[in-house]
Structure formats: C-alpha cells, structure tokens
Amino acid sequence: MCIWFPNWPLQRMLSKQPELKQRPCVLYHMSGRRGAQVVSISPEAYTAGVIPGMPLAEAKALLETNSGRYPSTTTAHYEPYDPQADLAALRELAWQCQLFTPSVGMEQSETPDSLLLDITGCAHLFARVAGLSQVVLNSRGSSKPPVAAFKERGHSEQGPSGQVAFNSQEAPPGKPSVAEWNLAAQATLWLHRQNCFVHVAIANTIGAAWAIAHYGADTAGLPRSFSSLPVEALRIPVKTIRDLHEFDLWRIGQLMQLPRSSLPSRFGSVVTQRLDQALGHIPEILVPERPVEPLETRWSFDEPVQSRRVVQAAIQQLIQRLIQKLQARHEGVLELVLRLQPVAEESVQTSKPARLSIGLVQPNVSAAHLFKLICLQMERSALPQNVLDIRVRATRTALLSPHQHELFNTHGDRNRQQALNMLLERFSSRLGRHSVLRPQLCADAQPELAVCYEPLIVSQVAHTSARNFVYQMPGHRSVGTSPALITCSLRPVCLRLQPIPVSVTSVVPAGPPVRLQNRTIARRYGPERIETGWWRSQPIRRDYYCVELSSGHRLWLFRNLDNGQWFLHGSF
Amino acid sequence: MAKEHSRSKMIQELAEQLRHIERSQRPAGGSLLLSSGIRDLDRLLPEDGFRRGTIVEWLADGQGSGVATLAILTARQAMTAGGALVVIDPQQQFYPPAAAGWGIHLDNTIIVRTDRTQDTLWALEQSLRCAAVAATWCWVECLHSHMFRRLQLAVETGGGIGLLLRPASARQGPSWADVRLLVQPLSCEADSAGRRLRIDLLHCRGGLSGQSLELEISDETNDVYLVPQLAAATHAKQAAGA
C-alpha cells in the first residue's frame, strides 16, 4: 500500500497551524544567486497566479494585488521551506502507521512524500468496516484491474478524501479483498484525523502502488488502469521523461509495446528496471523505518522500598548501566529523566509517579556527575514513599566531541569551560532551568522590557539545539547587532521588579519632585519621557527623574502621565 | 618626633615582612592582584588592589547609596582577564542594561535567581568555588560566621573574587572578608557635576584600616576620581607667629 501526501511540505505546515487554512500560503527557499524562490503553494495562492519556481518578490506582488479577494483579516502567509522538518515529520508518521502493519517505509527520494506499507497478512485484522459511509466500486471489466474509490462521510470533493486503487493485473486471479480496502479506508480516516490529505493505492508491487497513488485518477477523479498511467508514474529521472516525450511516448502502455531490448540503449537501464519493478518481474526491497529505541534502564523491586539510600543506590546502578550503553555509541547525555513509580494505592496523589529531569550543557558520560545532579533535584522534590519501580531514560543524547589529551595544558580554556558547564548544570538541577539565565539586551524603550532573559539550559521541547554558554577569553566577542548601549548614568544598577508607589510633593501639579516621603530632594535630573506605542496591549507614558536626596542617595522615580501617580522604580 | 618616626617605620617593615610571608604561601603563577576599578581606592590597599581568591565586603545603608555601582567597577576589572560574572540575584533587582553601560560584557554574565536563603548561600558557595568564575556578585542580608568561613574557603579554592553587598548593620557582626568597605553617599553642591561617595576602609588584611577617601563619579564622563581636599587654613598660625 502506498500512501501519498500531496504537497507534503504545505500539509505539514497546515497540520501544525490549522488557522492558516483558507489563507494563501507560500513556502520559499533561498537558492543562491536567484534569491528567494517559491517551493510550494496553497490552492488560494495558486488562484492568485503564484506558481512554484516563481521569485518570492513576484509572488508577494501577485498576492497583494489579489488581496481584495480575501477578507481583510486574512493575509498571505510566508514561511521558509524546511526539508529536514518535513522528513522528520514523515518519519514520525511512518512510525505511527505501524498500527496498520509492522513494515512501514518511506519512498527512496530526496524529498519523500509517500509512505510504503507492506500489508501482507495484515488485511484480515481490518475486515470489519468502521466509519465508512460510501464505497463506490468502479470495475472496468474482467480484463482490466478493478479499482475502488471512496469518499468520507460529509466531505466534498475538495475536502479530505482518499482514493484507493487496486491493481490486480498481475495478481493471482480473484477479486480484491474487502479487508484490504477496509484497511486502506481506515488508514485514510486515521490520517484525516491527523489533518492529512492522502491518496492511497494498493498493488502487488511498490512501483505499481506508487504509480497508482500518484497518477491513478484522471481529471474527473475516476481511477485509471496501470497501462494508461503516464510515464512519470515509473519514478524515472526528469531527463529520461523528457527523452520519452520527444519520442512521443506518454503512457506506460506505449512503453510496454516497444521491443524491450531497445529501451536501455535509448533511455537507459532505469526505464526497464522501474518497469520490471512495477510489474513484479524483479523484487524491490522495502526498507522499514524503525523508531529509535529509547535509551532506558529499569529497576523493579520485589517489595516497595521506603529507604532513600536504597533508592539512590539503585539509581546509581541504573545510571552506570545507561552510561555503558551510551559509551558503546560514543554518545553522551544531554537530558536525563528519572521516574519513580510508587505502589498503586487508593489515593491518586500518592500513587502518582515522581518525575525528575536534568539538563546538561554538553554531552556528558560521567556517572558520578549525573548522579550528583539527580541527588540535587531529589533534595528539593517530594518523592513517593513506597517506590516499586525506577526508570532512568536518556531523552536527549549527542555525540561526544573527541579531543586529544595535551601534555602541556598551557591555556586551560577547555578545563575552565568544563568547570563552568558543570557549575551551570548544578545550578539548573537544584534551582530549576528557569533560574539560571543569560541576559540579552532588547531594543525597547520600556525599561522593564529592555532586557530579556533566556535559560542557559533549554528543554528539548522548546528548542532543538542546546544554548551553550561559551567561556570567552578577552578579545573574543561575538559579532552581531545589538541594541545601542545607553549611558550608564541614565539607568540604575538596581531596578525593581515592580515599581512601588511613593508619595512625592511637587511645587506645581505636573512639576518636578521636591520632596519624597518627607525627605528633601537636593537635586534632580529630568524629566526623561518614555512612551511606548499605542498599539501595545499595555502602553506606558512616564516621566522619569533621577533624584538625589539631601543624604546623597540617588533614586529613579517616574510619574505615570495617565494618572499622575509617582513610583519608585530603581536606585543607583 | 624621631621616636614616632621610627615606630611607624618599624610597623611598615613588619607589614612588609608579613606580606612576604603571605606571598610565599600563595600558589605561583597567574596574576593574583586585581584592581578595584578605582585608582584612588587601590592606593589604600596594601598591594594596590584586591587579591584574587578573597571576599570583598561592601557595606552600605539604604537604597541608592552607590555601592552597587562601585562593586560593578570591580567586577568589570575582574572580567578583563577572562572568566564569567555570576550575579546571584534573589530579589531580581540586578539591571543588566545599566551594567552593560558600565562595561560589563553580558555574554559572560550569568544571572542566578533563588527563592530561599539557603539556595542563595548554596549558589554563592558553588560559584565562589568554581575556577571559571572571575567574580561573584551577591546581595546578602544575613550571614552567619560559619557560613562566611565556608565562603572564604570556597573562594580560596576557586581563585575568583567574591563581591558581597551587605547592609551597614552587618558591620557589627564577624567577617571573614579580606577587605571591608563602608560606602556612604554624600550630599553635593547644587552645581556639582557628579555624585560623591565616601569609602571607609573598615578592615584590610595586611593593611592599615581606618583610612577613608571621598570619591566623585562624574555624571558626564562616568569617571571616578578623588575629591580634592583643601589645605588647612593658615590664619591661626600666622596669628600665633605674628
């Protein structure tokens, strides 16, 4: 069975962002000198005249010209083309499709968009029909293979649907099994629930199934026979297709009528090879996609254990076993999850497993270090009292970077970097990942928003790459654009998280401050007006003053221009 | 007069001998001295700077005393030789844009936020112990003697510098810091171009305590310089001599 995902890059994007449906969407990539070019488009963008291969600037111009067609709230959406993400998502679907058959592979091409399922011996498990409202059989006679098409209940031609074609041209005699059709229908329904639109075809060979899935319907949506399919259905190179067209060979049937011995010399051996694979004359191997086995070690106690020392000893053993597995792969741990399963009790709270997770800056295979990090977290966490099962899993790993041991370690940068990484890991383990931060300046007038903080160790869910804190020697500064530094005397070194209201006396109602809560202000600098745009959800309008009290203390005050209230925001 | 002169000379010689002994006990190699970032303050210190592997205690009272700014200057100096600045900020008040304006490289700055006092002290000890941390900056309200001693041992292991900002009331309590400075803001003339601070050297290992100086931080150039002291008036002497 071949499952084809037409326009897979766009489907993947829309499955993650369903709110973009009904909007013109364009995927583009940067192609060297040509600049940004369109790769994939939605039907709405096609209607506006955008086609794949067009420069992105031209596509934008066309979409803006046609913007009157769409509601004012919907604008065209542009996103960079990400083939790696497409491949990873398709692989994920392949693993999930193992609920239909254990043997699921992807087509072997640079940009695969089809899954190949070997359903031999699996169809009888799906003999019972479920959720199928209409099955249309379109048999074209006994000499030609029967095909079947179906549509899901309540959806139109353009909506989620699937086509199922069955090629029995070279198959053993007999009608196609209903079980196989039901399997295909259920696969289509299941994929529709994943927001996928698919074409499904069943055939005896990979080549035939692929051909029918991609080209097995004519313009009216009716199934075609295999010989009437175009030569593009043979999965041959574009140049070979062009050569065939020059010889006025457009259909597979035309190719099959030619003398076989003349084909390799004119069009290369790939044509005969693909033809033989499609017809079943030579085998084609399906390479199944196997999900990566999780790196996990487990310890189950015969009796529930209450002693923390015993639990820690078991965790230590499990970590060592896990490290041994990783060392065989030359990998180190980047993220480790510990799961303590208590005895099942009546109360849901007490029988809930405890889950601890530690993140590392760089791959590490030191069992002692990992154990220490786990213990730091255990000190702060509420652990179950009666532990029955312990699991340690490495959820994220990476290859260890090899380095040569130096006889004379003159610089010691690497050692310092390692020491700093271990310090950051200890901080994150005990205090939490969101407590160990790196500040980044932001170009924002509002003082509280002029800096943002990012955790130094991020989880796998948030980012795909770890943010390493690189120990930098003086003179090595990262080059890049950054907000302009403000004059240091204009900003306080200590800024309150929340400004606190204070009582300030002024000579005139909107004038500068003279007294701050019974303390005389000797000098003041300002006002410095800071206003943010009205389009923000919470715009601010403030007049800031740097005031110096008679005692010499310097504070940063502001008056809220909306209500005239004074606040203390920071101190110098 | 001569007796006093020989006495002060003896004290200086003894202090120099003490410094020689301490110097011989320190590990060889590397630059062990660190400027405070304020030239005039360095002159008060026995070796013209802070020693790496020590704790410097900055005491001040009230908000806006200027102590944070002075500590930032020292942290900036510590980072010039490489290493990270760890800011342990339980109150979440440290403002990086201002620190960047004073020359702190935020690429090498780590901010650690803690909820509990014991976490703050734990993080402080871990940071002081790490050899890759050039300076650790932390507000600490209350610090028991045994914990202070642990921090001192940790910073000796790490080799960085600990900058502890504490309330002036901590002056009465024990301290394991090598240098203890009390910072007091001073009122300025209306036409003065900066702010004035008084720094009292309460304690300095191997040096003379009790010294003080007045500094002015220019608002325009952000330079720190000594406030010029006027010479004592000569009217009384002339009247006595005339």
Short mmCIF file of N, CA and C in Angstrom, two decimals, chain B residues 2 14 30 37 61 87 92 94 98 109 130 137 139 158 169 187 219:
data_model
loop_
_atom_site.label_atom_id
_atom_site.label_comp_id
_atom_site.label_asym_id
_atom_site.label_seq_id
_atom_site.Cartn_x
_atom_site.Cartn_y
_atom_site.Cartn_z
N ALA B 2 61.14 61.81 66.55
CA ALA B 2 62.00 60.78 65.96
C ALA B 2 61.53 59.40 66.41
N LEU B 14 57.43 45.59 59.47
CA LEU B 14 56.74 44.37 59.90
C LEU B 14 55.63 44.00 58.90
N GLY B 30 50.27 33.29 37.54
CA GLY B 30 48.99 33.99 37.43
C GLY B 30 49.04 35.33 38.12
N GLY B 37 39.18 48.87 40.27
CA GLY B 37 38.50 49.68 39.25
C GLY B 37 38.53 51.15 39.59
N ASP B 61 24.11 51.54 53.48
CA ASP B 61 22.78 51.61 54.06
C ASP B 61 21.83 52.30 53.10
N VAL B 87 25.96 36.63 38.88
CA VAL B 87 25.19 37.53 39.72
C VAL B 87 24.10 36.71 40.39
N GLN B 92 15.83 39.79 42.38
CA GLN B 92 15.61 40.09 40.97
C GLN B 92 15.64 41.59 40.71
N PHE B 94 18.86 43.13 39.86
CA PHE B 94 20.01 43.47 39.05
C PHE B 94 19.53 43.85 37.65
N ALA B 98 22.07 48.57 32.65
CA ALA B 98 22.93 49.51 33.36
C ALA B 98 24.33 48.93 33.52
N THR B 109 27.98 36.92 31.38
CA THR B 109 27.28 37.16 32.65
C THR B 109 26.19 36.11 32.82
N CYS B 130 34.07 27.81 41.91
CA CYS B 130 34.34 27.46 40.51
C CYS B 130 35.50 28.31 39.97
N TRP B 137 28.84 38.25 42.40
CA TRP B 137 28.20 39.48 42.92
C TRP B 137 26.92 39.06 43.58
N TRP B 139 23.87 40.16 46.82
CA TRP B 139 23.32 40.85 47.99
C TRP B 139 23.09 39.81 49.07
N GLY B 158 38.46 28.55 44.47
CA GLY B 158 38.12 28.97 43.13
C GLY B 158 39.09 29.97 42.53
N SER B 169 24.46 47.56 58.82
CA SER B 169 24.31 46.97 60.16
C SER B 169 25.16 45.73 60.32
N SER B 187 26.17 64.40 50.35
CA SER B 187 25.40 65.42 49.64
C SER B 187 26.38 66.31 48.87
N ASP B 219 28.87 62.62 36.31
CA ASP B 219 27.66 62.22 35.59
C ASP B 219 27.86 62.28 34.08
#
